[in-house]
Amino acid sequence: MMLSRRNFIISSGLAAAAALLVPSFACVADRKAVGLQLYSLRDELPKDLKGTIEKVAKAGFTEVETYGFSINDQFWGLTPADFKKLLDANGLKAVSGHYGLGTYLADGNTDELKAAIAAAKVLGSEYVTIPWLDEDIRKNADDYKKIALKINEAGKMCKDAGLRLAYHNHNFEFDPQGETTGYQILLTETDQNLVDFELDLYWVVRSGNDPIKLFTDNPGRFTMWHVKDMDKTDPALNAEIGTGSIDFKTVFADAKLSGMKHFFVEHETNYKPNPIESVAASCKYIKKELI
């Protein structure tokens, strides 16, 4: 899944100037909600779903983003309705979910897409988010254009259901496709009235790109973020927010330009023996230093 290491890191020298711009974030999200992508606790959730969700709330999170839903397995064996009851009992709202959509992007089969939309509606979510593109459907620029068409169609289905569709990036989307990139094709070929983007800040930086430039070139399109830091010694690892090499103060200062409405802490490559303590530390830093 990962490409060769890139050494680009956002300049921390901009942090001082960014502090002057923090009010722009307040205009976008007039609250102190911090979200968690539940994939960060992927080892814990199947073992103790109820207990882990309780720990998420106690760690200071008020929003979550789900993952792993399917028609057969639902949410770790719980129906969307039962899972919502568990979230409600802990003061958590699933504003978004990562849904695999089955084979929809490859062959147009909408069974899993329809199930995802139905589940998101039951949860009271705002977004159905596409988390990943299988390698065999994204080999060239034409493939990305075909994907964009299907994403638009899915976006229309979501809109008709009162939801928004979003696309979450890794780093492969930034590989050259002729004179452009897969990500640029997706940005250009998708209808902004139907499709939003969830910008994974770690993968943007890891790919050698600058989130601020993306905000400037595509204002308002990045309504959600994944906030995860990059280990200073090994960029292949994540770090607790504020301990790594990404200058989040500068990024959060441009939240309004981005269009950000929600963000989620994610530890994709856990490196600590206690993942819940690790995400709690990230939440604490964000509340103290960034919002």
Coordinates of N, CA, C and O in Angstrom, one line a residue, residues 90-273:
N90 N -23.0 6.8 24.9 CA -21.7 7.4 25.3 C -21.4 8.8 24.7 O -20.3 9.3 24.8
G91 N -22.5 9.4 24.3 CA -22.4 10.8 23.8 C -21.6 11.0 22.5 O -21.0 12.0 22.3
L92 N -21.6 10.0 21.7 CA -20.8 10.0 20.5 C -21.7 10.0 19.2 O -22.7 9.4 19.2
K93 N -21.2 10.8 18.2 CA -22.0 10.8 16.9 C -21.1 10.4 15.8 O -19.9 10.9 15.7
A94 N -21.6 9.4 15.0 CA -20.8 9.0 13.8 C -21.1 9.9 12.7 O -22.0 9.6 11.9
V95 N -20.4 11.0 12.5 CA -20.7 11.9 11.5 C -20.3 11.4 10.1 O -20.8 11.9 9.1
S96 N -19.4 10.5 10.1 CA -18.9 9.9 8.8 C -18.6 8.4 9.0 O -18.4 8.0 10.1
G97 N -18.5 7.7 7.9 CA -18.1 6.3 7.9 C -17.3 6.0 6.7 O -17.6 6.5 5.6
H98 N -16.3 5.2 6.8 CA -15.5 4.6 5.7 C -16.3 3.3 5.2 O -16.4 2.4 6.0
Y99 N -16.7 3.3 4.0 CA -17.5 2.2 3.5 C -16.8 1.7 2.2 O -16.6 2.5 1.3
G100 N -16.5 0.4 2.2 CA -15.8 -0.2 1.1 C -16.6 -0.2 -0.2 O -16.1 -0.3 -1.3
L101 N -18.0 -0.2 -0.1 CA -18.9 -0.2 -1.3 C -18.8 -1.5 -2.2 O -19.3 -1.5 -3.3
G102 N -18.2 -2.5 -1.6 CA -18.2 -3.8 -2.4 C -17.4 -3.6 -3.7 O -16.3 -3.1 -3.7
T103 N -18.0 -4.1 -4.8 CA -17.4 -4.0 -6.1 C -17.9 -2.8 -6.9 O -17.6 -2.7 -8.1
Y104 N -18.6 -1.9 -6.3 CA -19.2 -0.8 -7.0 C -18.3 0.0 -7.9 O -18.6 0.2 -9.1
L105 N -17.1 0.3 -7.5 CA -16.2 1.1 -8.3 C -15.6 0.3 -9.4 O -15.1 0.9 -10.4
A106 N -15.6 -1.0 -9.3 CA -15.1 -1.8 -10.4 C -16.2 -2.2 -11.4 O -15.9 -2.1 -12.6
D107 N -17.3 -2.6 -10.9 CA -18.4 -3.1 -11.9 C -19.7 -2.4 -11.8 O -20.6 -2.8 -12.5
G108 N -19.8 -1.4 -10.9 CA -21.1 -0.7 -10.8 C -22.2 -1.4 -9.9 O -23.3 -0.8 -9.8
N109 N -21.9 -2.5 -9.3 CA -22.8 -3.2 -8.4 C -23.1 -2.3 -7.2 O -22.2 -2.0 -6.4
T110 N -24.4 -1.9 -7.0 CA -24.7 -0.9 -6.0 C -25.2 -1.5 -4.7 O -25.7 -0.8 -3.8
D111 N -25.2 -2.9 -4.6 CA -25.7 -3.5 -3.4 C -25.1 -2.9 -2.1 O -25.8 -2.5 -1.1
E112 N -23.8 -3.0 -2.0 CA -23.1 -2.5 -0.8 C -23.2 -1.0 -0.6 O -23.3 -0.4 0.5
L113 N -23.3 -0.3 -1.7 CA -23.4 1.2 -1.7 C -24.8 1.5 -1.1 O -24.9 2.4 -0.2
K114 N -25.8 0.9 -1.5 CA -27.2 1.1 -1.0 C -27.2 0.7 0.5 O -27.8 1.5 1.3
A115 N -26.5 -0.4 0.9 CA -26.5 -0.7 2.3 C -25.8 0.3 3.1 O -26.1 0.6 4.2
A116 N -24.7 0.8 2.5 CA -23.9 1.8 3.2 C -24.7 3.1 3.5 O -24.7 3.7 4.6
I117 N -25.5 3.5 2.5 CA -26.3 4.7 2.6 C -27.4 4.5 3.6 O -27.6 5.3 4.5
A118 N -28.0 3.3 3.6 CA -29.0 3.0 4.6 C -28.4 3.0 6.0 O -29.0 3.5 7.0
A119 N -27.2 2.4 6.2 CA -26.6 2.4 7.5 C -26.2 3.8 8.0 O -26.5 4.1 9.2
A120 N -25.7 4.6 7.1 CA -25.3 5.9 7.4 C -26.6 6.7 7.9 O -26.5 7.6 8.8
K121 N -27.7 6.5 7.2 CA -28.9 7.2 7.6 C -29.4 6.8 9.0 O -29.8 7.6 9.8
V122 N -29.3 5.5 9.3 CA -29.7 5.0 10.6 C -28.8 5.7 11.7 O -29.2 6.1 12.8
L123 N -27.5 5.8 11.4 CA -26.5 6.3 12.4 C -26.7 7.8 12.5 O -26.1 8.4 13.5
G124 N -27.4 8.5 11.6 CA -27.5 9.9 11.6 C -26.3 10.6 11.1 O -26.0 11.7 11.6
S125 N -25.6 9.9 10.3 CA -24.3 10.5 9.7 C -24.6 11.6 8.7 O -25.7 11.7 8.2
E126 N -23.5 12.3 8.4 CA -23.6 13.3 7.3 C -22.9 12.8 6.1 O -23.2 13.2 5.0
Y127 N -21.9 11.9 6.2 CA -21.1 11.5 5.1 C -21.0 10.0 4.9 O -20.8 9.3 5.9
V128 N -21.0 9.5 3.7 CA -20.5 8.2 3.3 C -19.1 8.5 2.6 O -19.1 9.2 1.7
T129 N -18.1 7.9 3.1 CA -16.7 8.2 2.6 C -16.1 7.0 2.0 O -16.1 5.9 2.6
I130 N -15.5 7.2 0.8 CA -14.8 6.1 0.1 C -13.3 6.1 0.7 O -12.6 7.1 0.5
P131 N -12.9 5.0 1.2 CA -11.6 5.0 1.9 C -10.4 4.6 1.1 O -9.3 4.8 1.5
W132 N -10.6 3.9 -0.1 CA -9.5 3.3 -0.7 C -9.9 2.9 -2.1 O -11.1 2.6 -2.4
L133 N -8.9 2.8 -3.0 CA -9.2 2.3 -4.4 C -8.3 1.1 -4.6 O -7.1 1.2 -4.4
D134 N -8.9 0.0 -5.0 CA -8.1 -1.2 -5.3 C -7.1 -0.9 -6.4 O -7.5 -0.2 -7.4
E135 N -5.9 -1.5 -6.3 CA -4.9 -1.2 -7.3 C -5.3 -1.5 -8.7 O -4.9 -0.8 -9.7
D136 N -6.0 -2.6 -8.9 CA -6.3 -3.0 -10.3 C -7.3 -2.1 -11.0 O -7.5 -2.3 -12.2
I137 N -7.9 -1.2 -10.3 CA -8.9 -0.3 -11.0 C -8.3 1.1 -11.2 O -9.0 2.0 -11.7
R138 N -7.0 1.4 -10.9 CA -6.4 2.7 -10.9 C -5.0 2.7 -11.6 O -4.1 3.2 -11.0
K139 N -4.9 2.1 -12.7 CA -3.6 1.9 -13.4 C -3.2 3.1 -14.2 O -2.0 3.2 -14.5
N140 N -4.1 3.9 -14.6 CA -3.8 5.1 -15.5 C -4.8 6.2 -15.4 O -5.8 6.1 -14.6
A141 N -4.6 7.2 -16.2 CA -5.5 8.4 -16.1 C -6.9 8.1 -16.5 O -7.9 8.6 -15.9
D142 N -7.1 7.2 -17.5 CA -8.4 6.9 -17.9 C -9.2 6.1 -16.8 O -10.4 6.3 -16.6
D143 N -8.4 5.3 -16.1 CA -9.1 4.6 -15.0 C -9.6 5.6 -13.9 O -10.7 5.5 -13.4
Y144 N -8.8 6.6 -13.6 CA -9.2 7.6 -12.6 C -10.5 8.4 -13.1 O -11.3 8.7 -12.4
K145 N -10.5 8.6 -14.4 CA -11.7 9.3 -15.0 C -12.9 8.5 -14.9 O -14.0 9.0 -14.6
K146 N -12.8 7.2 -15.1 CA -13.9 6.2 -14.9 C -14.4 6.2 -13.5 O -15.6 6.1 -13.2
I147 N -13.4 6.2 -12.6 CA -13.7 6.2 -11.2 C -14.5 7.4 -10.8 O -15.4 7.4 -10.0
A148 N -14.0 8.6 -11.3 CA -14.7 9.8 -11.0 C -16.1 9.8 -11.5 O -17.0 10.3 -10.7
L149 N -16.4 9.2 -12.6 CA -17.8 9.1 -13.0 C -18.7 8.3 -12.1 O -19.8 8.7 -11.7
K150 N -18.1 7.2 -11.6 CA -18.8 6.3 -10.6 C -19.0 7.1 -9.3 O -20.0 6.9 -8.6
I151 N -18.0 7.8 -8.9 CA -18.1 8.6 -7.7 C -19.2 9.6 -7.8 O -20.0 9.9 -6.8
N152 N -19.3 10.3 -8.9 CA -20.4 11.2 -9.1 C -21.7 10.6 -9.0 O -22.7 11.1 -8.4
E153 N -21.8 9.4 -9.6 CA -23.1 8.7 -9.5 C -23.5 8.3 -8.1 O -24.6 8.4 -7.7
A154 N -22.4 7.9 -7.4 CA -22.7 7.5 -6.0 C -23.0 8.8 -5.2 O -23.8 8.8 -4.2
G155 N -22.4 9.9 -5.5 CA -22.7 11.2 -4.9 C -24.1 11.6 -5.1 O -24.7 12.1 -4.1
K156 N -24.6 11.3 -6.3 CA -26.0 11.7 -6.5 C -26.9 10.8 -5.7 O -28.0 11.3 -5.1
M157 N -26.6 9.5 -5.5 CA -27.4 8.6 -4.7 C -27.4 9.1 -3.2 O -28.4 9.1 -2.5
C158 N -26.2 9.5 -2.8 CA -26.1 10.0 -1.4 C -26.9 11.3 -1.2 O -27.6 11.4 -0.2
K159 N -26.8 12.2 -2.2 CA -27.5 13.4 -2.1 C -29.0 13.2 -2.0 O -29.7 13.9 -1.2
D160 N -29.5 12.3 -2.8 CA -30.9 12.0 -2.8 C -31.4 11.4 -1.5 O -32.5 11.6 -1.1
A161 N -30.4 10.8 -0.7 CA -30.7 10.3 0.6 C -30.5 11.3 1.7 O -30.6 10.9 2.9
G162 N -30.1 12.5 1.4 CA -29.8 13.5 2.4 C -28.4 13.4 3.0 O -28.2 13.9 4.1
L163 N -27.5 12.8 2.2 CA -26.1 12.6 2.7 C -25.1 13.2 1.7 O -25.5 13.7 0.7
R164 N -23.9 13.3 2.1 CA -22.8 13.7 1.2 C -21.8 12.5 1.0 O -21.6 11.7 1.9
L165 N -21.3 12.5 -0.2 CA -20.2 11.5 -0.5 C -18.9 12.2 -0.4 O -18.7 13.3 -0.8
A166 N -17.9 11.5 0.2 CA -16.6 12.1 0.3 C -15.5 11.0 -0.1 O -15.8 9.8 -0.1
Y167 N -14.4 11.5 -0.5 CA -13.3 10.6 -0.9 C -12.1 10.8 0.0 O -11.6 12.0 0.1
H168 N -11.5 9.8 0.5 CA -10.4 9.8 1.4 C -9.1 9.3 0.7 O -9.1 8.3 0.0
N169 N -8.0 10.1 0.8 CA -6.8 9.8 0.0 C -5.8 9.0 0.8 O -5.8 9.1 2.1
H170 N -4.9 8.3 0.1 CA -3.6 7.9 0.7 C -2.5 8.6 -0.1 O -2.7 9.8 -0.3
N171 N -1.4 8.0 -0.4 CA -0.4 8.7 -1.2 C -0.4 8.3 -2.7 O 0.2 9.1 -3.5
F172 N -0.9 7.2 -3.0 CA -0.8 6.7 -4.4 C -1.5 7.6 -5.4 O -1.2 7.7 -6.6
E173 N -2.5 8.3 -4.9 CA -3.3 9.2 -5.8 C -2.4 10.4 -6.4 O -2.8 11.0 -7.4
F174 N -1.3 10.7 -5.7 CA -0.5 11.8 -6.1 C 0.6 11.3 -7.1 O 1.5 12.1 -7.5
D175 N 0.7 10.0 -7.4 CA 1.6 9.6 -8.4 C 1.2 10.2 -9.8 O 0.1 10.4 -10.1
P176 N 2.2 10.5 -10.6 CA 2.0 11.1 -11.9 C 1.1 10.2 -12.8 O 1.4 9.0 -12.9
Q177 N 0.2 10.8 -13.5 CA -0.6 10.1 -14.5 C -0.5 11.0 -15.8 O -1.3 11.9 -16.0
G178 N 0.6 10.8 -16.6 CA 0.9 11.7 -17.7 C 1.3 13.0 -17.1 O 2.2 13.1 -16.3
E179 N 0.6 14.1 -17.5 CA 1.0 15.4 -17.0 C 0.2 15.8 -15.8 O 0.2 17.0 -15.3
T180 N -0.6 14.9 -15.2 CA -1.4 15.2 -14.1 C -1.2 14.1 -13.0 O -0.3 13.4 -13.1
T181 N -2.1 14.1 -12.0 CA -2.1 13.0 -11.0 C -3.5 12.4 -10.9 O -4.5 13.1 -11.3
G182 N -3.5 11.3 -10.3 CA -4.9 10.7 -10.0 C -5.7 11.6 -9.2 O -6.9 11.7 -9.4
Y183 N -5.1 12.2 -8.2 CA -5.9 13.1 -7.3 C -6.4 14.3 -8.0 O -7.6 14.7 -7.8
Q184 N -5.6 14.9 -8.8 CA -6.1 16.1 -9.6 C -7.2 15.7 -10.5 O -8.2 16.5 -10.7
I185 N -7.1 14.5 -11.1 CA -8.2 14.0 -11.9 C -9.5 13.9 -11.1 O -10.6 14.3 -11.5
L186 N -9.4 13.3 -9.9 CA -10.6 13.2 -9.1 C -11.2 14.5 -8.7 O -12.4 14.7 -8.7
L187 N -10.3 15.5 -8.3 CA -10.7 16.8 -8.0 C -11.4 17.5 -9.1 O -12.5 18.2 -9.0
T188 N -10.9 17.3 -10.3 CA -11.4 18.0 -11.5 C -12.6 17.4 -12.1 O -13.6 18.1 -12.5
E189 N -12.7 16.1 -12.1 CA -13.7 15.3 -12.7 C -15.0 15.1 -11.9 O -16.0 14.6 -12.4
T190 N -14.8 15.3 -10.6 CA -16.0 15.1 -9.7 C -16.8 16.4 -9.5 O -16.2 17.5 -9.6
D191 N -18.1 16.3 -9.4 CA -19.0 17.4 -9.2 C -18.9 17.9 -7.8 O -19.3 17.2 -6.9
Q192 N -18.5 19.1 -7.6 CA -18.4 19.7 -6.2 C -19.7 19.8 -5.5 O -19.8 19.9 -4.3
N193 N -20.8 19.8 -6.3 CA -22.1 19.8 -5.7 C -22.5 18.4 -5.1 O -23.5 18.3 -4.4
L194 N -21.7 17.4 -5.5 CA -22.1 16.0 -5.1 C -21.0 15.3 -4.3 O -21.3 14.4 -3.5
V195 N -19.7 15.8 -4.4 CA -18.6 15.1 -3.9 C -17.7 16.0 -3.1 O -17.2 17.0 -3.6
D196 N -17.4 15.6 -1.8 CA -16.4 16.3 -1.0 C -15.2 15.4 -0.9 O -15.2 14.3 -1.3
F197 N -14.2 16.0 -0.3 CA -12.9 15.3 0.0 C -12.5 15.3 1.4 O -12.6 16.3 2.1
E198 N -12.1 14.1 1.9 CA -11.6 14.0 3.3 C -10.1 13.9 3.1 O -9.5 12.9 2.6
L199 N -9.4 15.0 3.5 CA -7.9 15.1 3.2 C -7.2 14.4 4.4 O -7.3 14.9 5.5
D200 N -6.5 13.4 4.0 CA -5.6 12.7 5.0 C -4.3 13.5 5.0 O -3.5 13.4 4.1
L201 N -4.1 14.3 6.0 CA -2.9 15.2 6.1 C -1.6 14.5 6.1 O -0.6 14.9 5.5
Y202 N -1.5 13.4 6.8 CA -0.3 12.6 6.8 C 0.1 12.1 5.4 O 1.2 12.3 5.0
W203 N -0.8 11.6 4.7 CA -0.5 11.0 3.4 C -0.2 12.1 2.4 O 0.6 11.9 1.5
V204 N -0.8 13.3 2.6 CA -0.5 14.4 1.7 C 1.0 14.8 1.9 O 1.8 14.9 0.9
V205 N 1.4 14.9 3.1 CA 2.8 15.3 3.4 C 3.7 14.2 3.0 O 4.8 14.4 2.5
R206 N 3.3 12.9 3.3 CA 4.2 11.8 3.0 C 4.4 11.7 1.5 O 5.5 11.3 1.0
S207 N 3.5 12.1 0.7 CA 3.6 12.1 -0.8 C 4.4 13.3 -1.3 O 4.7 13.3 -2.5
G208 N 4.8 14.2 -0.4 CA 5.6 15.3 -0.9 C 4.8 16.5 -1.3 O 5.3 17.4 -2.0
N209 N 3.6 16.6 -0.9 CA 2.7 17.7 -1.2 C 2.4 18.6 0.0 O 2.6 18.2 1.1
D210 N 1.9 19.8 -0.3 CA 1.6 20.8 0.7 C 0.1 20.9 0.9 O -0.6 21.4 0.0
P211 N -0.5 20.6 2.1 CA -1.9 20.8 2.3 C -2.4 22.2 2.0 O -3.5 22.4 1.4
I212 N -1.6 23.2 2.3 CA -2.0 24.6 2.1 C -2.2 24.9 0.7 O -3.1 25.6 0.3
K213 N -1.3 24.4 -0.2 CA -1.5 24.6 -1.6 C -2.7 23.9 -2.1 O -3.4 24.5 -3.0
L214 N -3.1 22.7 -1.6 CA -4.3 22.1 -2.0 C -5.5 22.9 -1.6 O -6.5 23.1 -2.4
F215 N -5.5 23.5 -0.4 CA -6.6 24.4 0.0 C -6.7 25.6 -0.9 O -7.8 26.0 -1.3
T216 N -5.6 26.2 -1.2 CA -5.6 27.4 -2.1 C -6.1 27.1 -3.5 O -6.8 27.9 -4.0
D217 N -5.7 26.0 -4.0 CA -6.1 25.6 -5.4 C -7.5 25.1 -5.5 O -8.1 25.1 -6.5
N218 N -8.0 24.5 -4.3 CA -9.3 23.9 -4.3 C -10.1 24.3 -3.1 O -10.5 23.5 -2.3
P219 N -10.4 25.6 -2.9 CA -11.0 26.1 -1.7 C -12.3 25.5 -1.5 O -13.2 25.4 -2.4
G220 N -12.6 25.1 -0.2 CA -13.9 24.6 0.2 C -14.1 23.2 0.0 O -15.2 22.7 0.4
R221 N -13.2 22.4 -0.7 CA -13.5 21.1 -1.1 C -13.2 20.0 0.0 O -13.6 18.9 -0.1
F222 N -12.4 20.4 0.9 CA -11.9 19.5 1.9 C -12.6 19.6 3.2 O -12.1 20.2 4.2
T223 N -13.9 19.1 3.2 CA -14.7 19.3 4.3 C -14.4 18.5 5.6 O -14.9 18.7 6.7
M224 N -13.6 17.5 5.4 CA -13.1 16.6 6.5 C -11.6 16.4 6.4 O -11.1 16.4 5.3
W225 N -11.0 16.2 7.5 CA -9.5 15.9 7.5 C -9.3 14.6 8.4 O -10.1 14.3 9.3
H226 N -8.2 13.9 8.0 CA -7.6 13.0 9.0 C -6.4 13.6 9.5 O -5.5 14.1 8.8
V227 N -6.3 13.7 10.8 CA -5.2 14.3 11.5 C -4.4 13.3 12.2 O -4.8 12.6 13.2
K228 N -3.3 13.0 11.6 CA -2.3 12.1 12.2 C -0.9 12.6 11.8 O -0.6 13.1 10.8
D229 N 0.0 12.5 12.8 CA 1.3 13.0 12.7 C 2.3 12.0 12.2 O 2.0 10.8 12.1
M230 N 3.5 12.5 11.8 CA 4.5 11.7 11.2 C 5.7 11.6 12.1 O 6.2 12.6 12.6
D231 N 6.1 10.4 12.4 CA 7.2 10.2 13.3 C 8.5 10.9 12.8 O 8.7 10.8 11.6
K232 N 9.2 11.5 13.6 CA 10.3 12.3 13.2 C 11.5 11.4 12.7 O 12.3 11.9 11.8
T233 N 11.6 10.2 13.2 CA 12.7 9.4 12.9 C 12.3 8.4 11.7 O 13.1 8.3 10.8
D234 N 11.1 7.9 11.7 CA 10.7 7.0 10.7 C 9.3 7.5 10.1 O 8.3 7.3 10.7
P235 N 9.3 8.2 9.0 CA 8.1 8.7 8.4 C 7.0 7.6 8.1 O 5.9 8.0 7.9
A236 N 7.4 6.4 8.0 CA 6.4 5.3 7.8 C 5.5 5.1 9.0 O 4.5 4.5 8.9
L237 N 5.9 5.7 10.2 CA 5.1 5.5 11.4 C 4.4 6.8 11.7 O 4.8 7.9 11.4
N238 N 3.2 6.7 12.3 CA 2.5 7.8 12.9 C 3.1 8.2 14.2 O 3.8 7.4 14.8
A239 N 2.7 9.3 14.7 CA 3.1 9.8 16.0 C 1.9 10.5 16.7 O 1.0 10.9 16.0
E240 N 1.9 10.6 18.0 CA 0.9 11.3 18.6 C 0.9 12.7 18.2 O 2.0 13.3 17.9
I241 N -0.2 13.3 18.0 CA -0.3 14.7 17.4 C 0.5 15.6 18.3 O 0.4 15.7 19.5
G242 N 1.3 16.4 17.7 CA 2.2 17.4 18.4 C 3.6 16.9 18.7 O 4.4 17.7 19.1
T243 N 3.8 15.6 18.5 CA 5.1 15.0 18.8 C 5.9 14.7 17.5 O 7.1 14.4 17.5
G244 N 5.2 14.8 16.3 CA 5.8 14.5 15.1 C 6.3 15.7 14.3 O 6.6 16.7 14.9
S245 N 6.4 15.5 13.0 CA 7.1 16.5 12.2 C 6.1 17.4 11.4 O 6.6 18.3 10.6
I246 N 4.8 17.2 11.5 CA 3.9 18.0 10.7 C 3.4 19.2 11.5 O 3.1 19.1 12.7
D247 N 3.5 20.4 10.9 CA 3.1 21.6 11.5 C 1.6 21.8 11.4 O 1.1 22.5 10.5
F248 N 0.9 21.3 12.4 CA -0.6 21.3 12.4 C -1.1 22.7 12.7 O -2.2 23.0 12.3
K249 N -0.4 23.5 13.4 CA -0.9 24.9 13.7 C -1.1 25.7 12.4 O -2.1 26.4 12.2
T250 N -0.2 25.5 11.4 CA -0.3 26.2 10.2 C -1.5 25.6 9.4 O -2.3 26.4 8.8
V251 N -1.7 24.3 9.4 CA -2.8 23.7 8.7 C -4.1 24.1 9.3 O -5.0 24.5 8.6
F252 N -4.2 24.1 10.6 CA -5.5 24.4 11.2 C -5.8 25.9 11.0 O -7.0 26.3 11.0
A253 N -4.8 26.7 10.9 CA -5.0 28.2 10.7 C -5.8 28.4 9.4 O -6.4 29.4 9.2
D254 N -5.6 27.5 8.4 CA -6.3 27.6 7.1 C -7.5 26.7 7.0 O -7.9 26.3 5.9
A255 N -8.1 26.4 8.1 CA -9.3 25.5 8.1 C -10.4 26.1 7.3 O -11.2 25.4 6.6
K256 N -10.6 27.4 7.4 CA -11.7 28.0 6.7 C -11.5 27.9 5.2 O -12.5 27.6 4.4
L257 N -10.3 28.1 4.7 CA -10.0 28.0 3.3 C -10.3 26.6 2.8 O -10.8 26.4 1.7
S258 N -9.9 25.7 3.6 CA -10.1 24.3 3.3 C -11.6 23.9 3.2 O -12.0 23.1 2.3
G259 N -12.4 24.5 4.0 CA -13.9 24.2 4.1 C -14.1 23.1 5.2 O -15.2 22.6 5.2
M260 N -13.1 22.9 6.0 CA -13.2 21.8 7.0 C -14.4 22.0 8.0 O -14.5 23.1 8.5
K261 N -15.2 20.9 8.1 CA -16.3 20.9 9.1 C -16.1 19.9 10.2 O -16.6 20.1 11.3
H262 N -15.4 18.8 9.9 CA -15.1 17.8 10.9 C -13.7 17.3 10.6 O -13.2 17.3 9.5
F263 N -13.0 16.8 11.7 CA -11.7 16.2 11.6 C -11.6 15.0 12.5 O -12.3 15.0 13.6
F264 N -10.8 14.1 12.2 CA -10.7 12.8 12.9 C -9.2 12.5 13.2 O -8.4 12.4 12.2
V265 N -8.9 12.3 14.4 CA -7.6 11.7 14.8 C -7.6 10.3 14.2 O -8.5 9.6 14.3
E266 N -6.4 10.0 13.6 CA -6.2 8.6 13.2 C -4.8 8.2 13.5 O -3.9 8.9 13.1
H267 N -4.6 7.0 14.1 CA -3.3 6.4 14.3 C -3.4 5.1 13.4 O -3.9 4.1 13.8
E268 N -2.9 5.3 12.2 CA -2.9 4.2 11.2 C -1.9 3.1 11.5 O -2.0 1.9 11.3
T269 N -0.7 3.6 12.0 CA 0.4 2.7 12.3 C 0.7 2.9 13.8 O 1.5 3.7 14.1
N270 N 0.0 2.2 14.6 CA 0.2 2.3 16.1 C 1.6 1.9 16.5 O 2.1 0.9 16.0
Y271 N 2.2 2.6 17.3 CA 3.5 2.3 17.7 C 3.7 2.3 19.3 O 4.7 2.1 19.8
K272 N 2.6 2.5 20.0 CA 2.6 2.5 21.4 C 1.9 1.2 21.9 O 0.9 0.7 21.3
P273 N 2.2 0.7 23.1 CA 1.6 -0.5 23.6 C 0.1 -0.3 24.0 O -0.6 -1.3 24.1

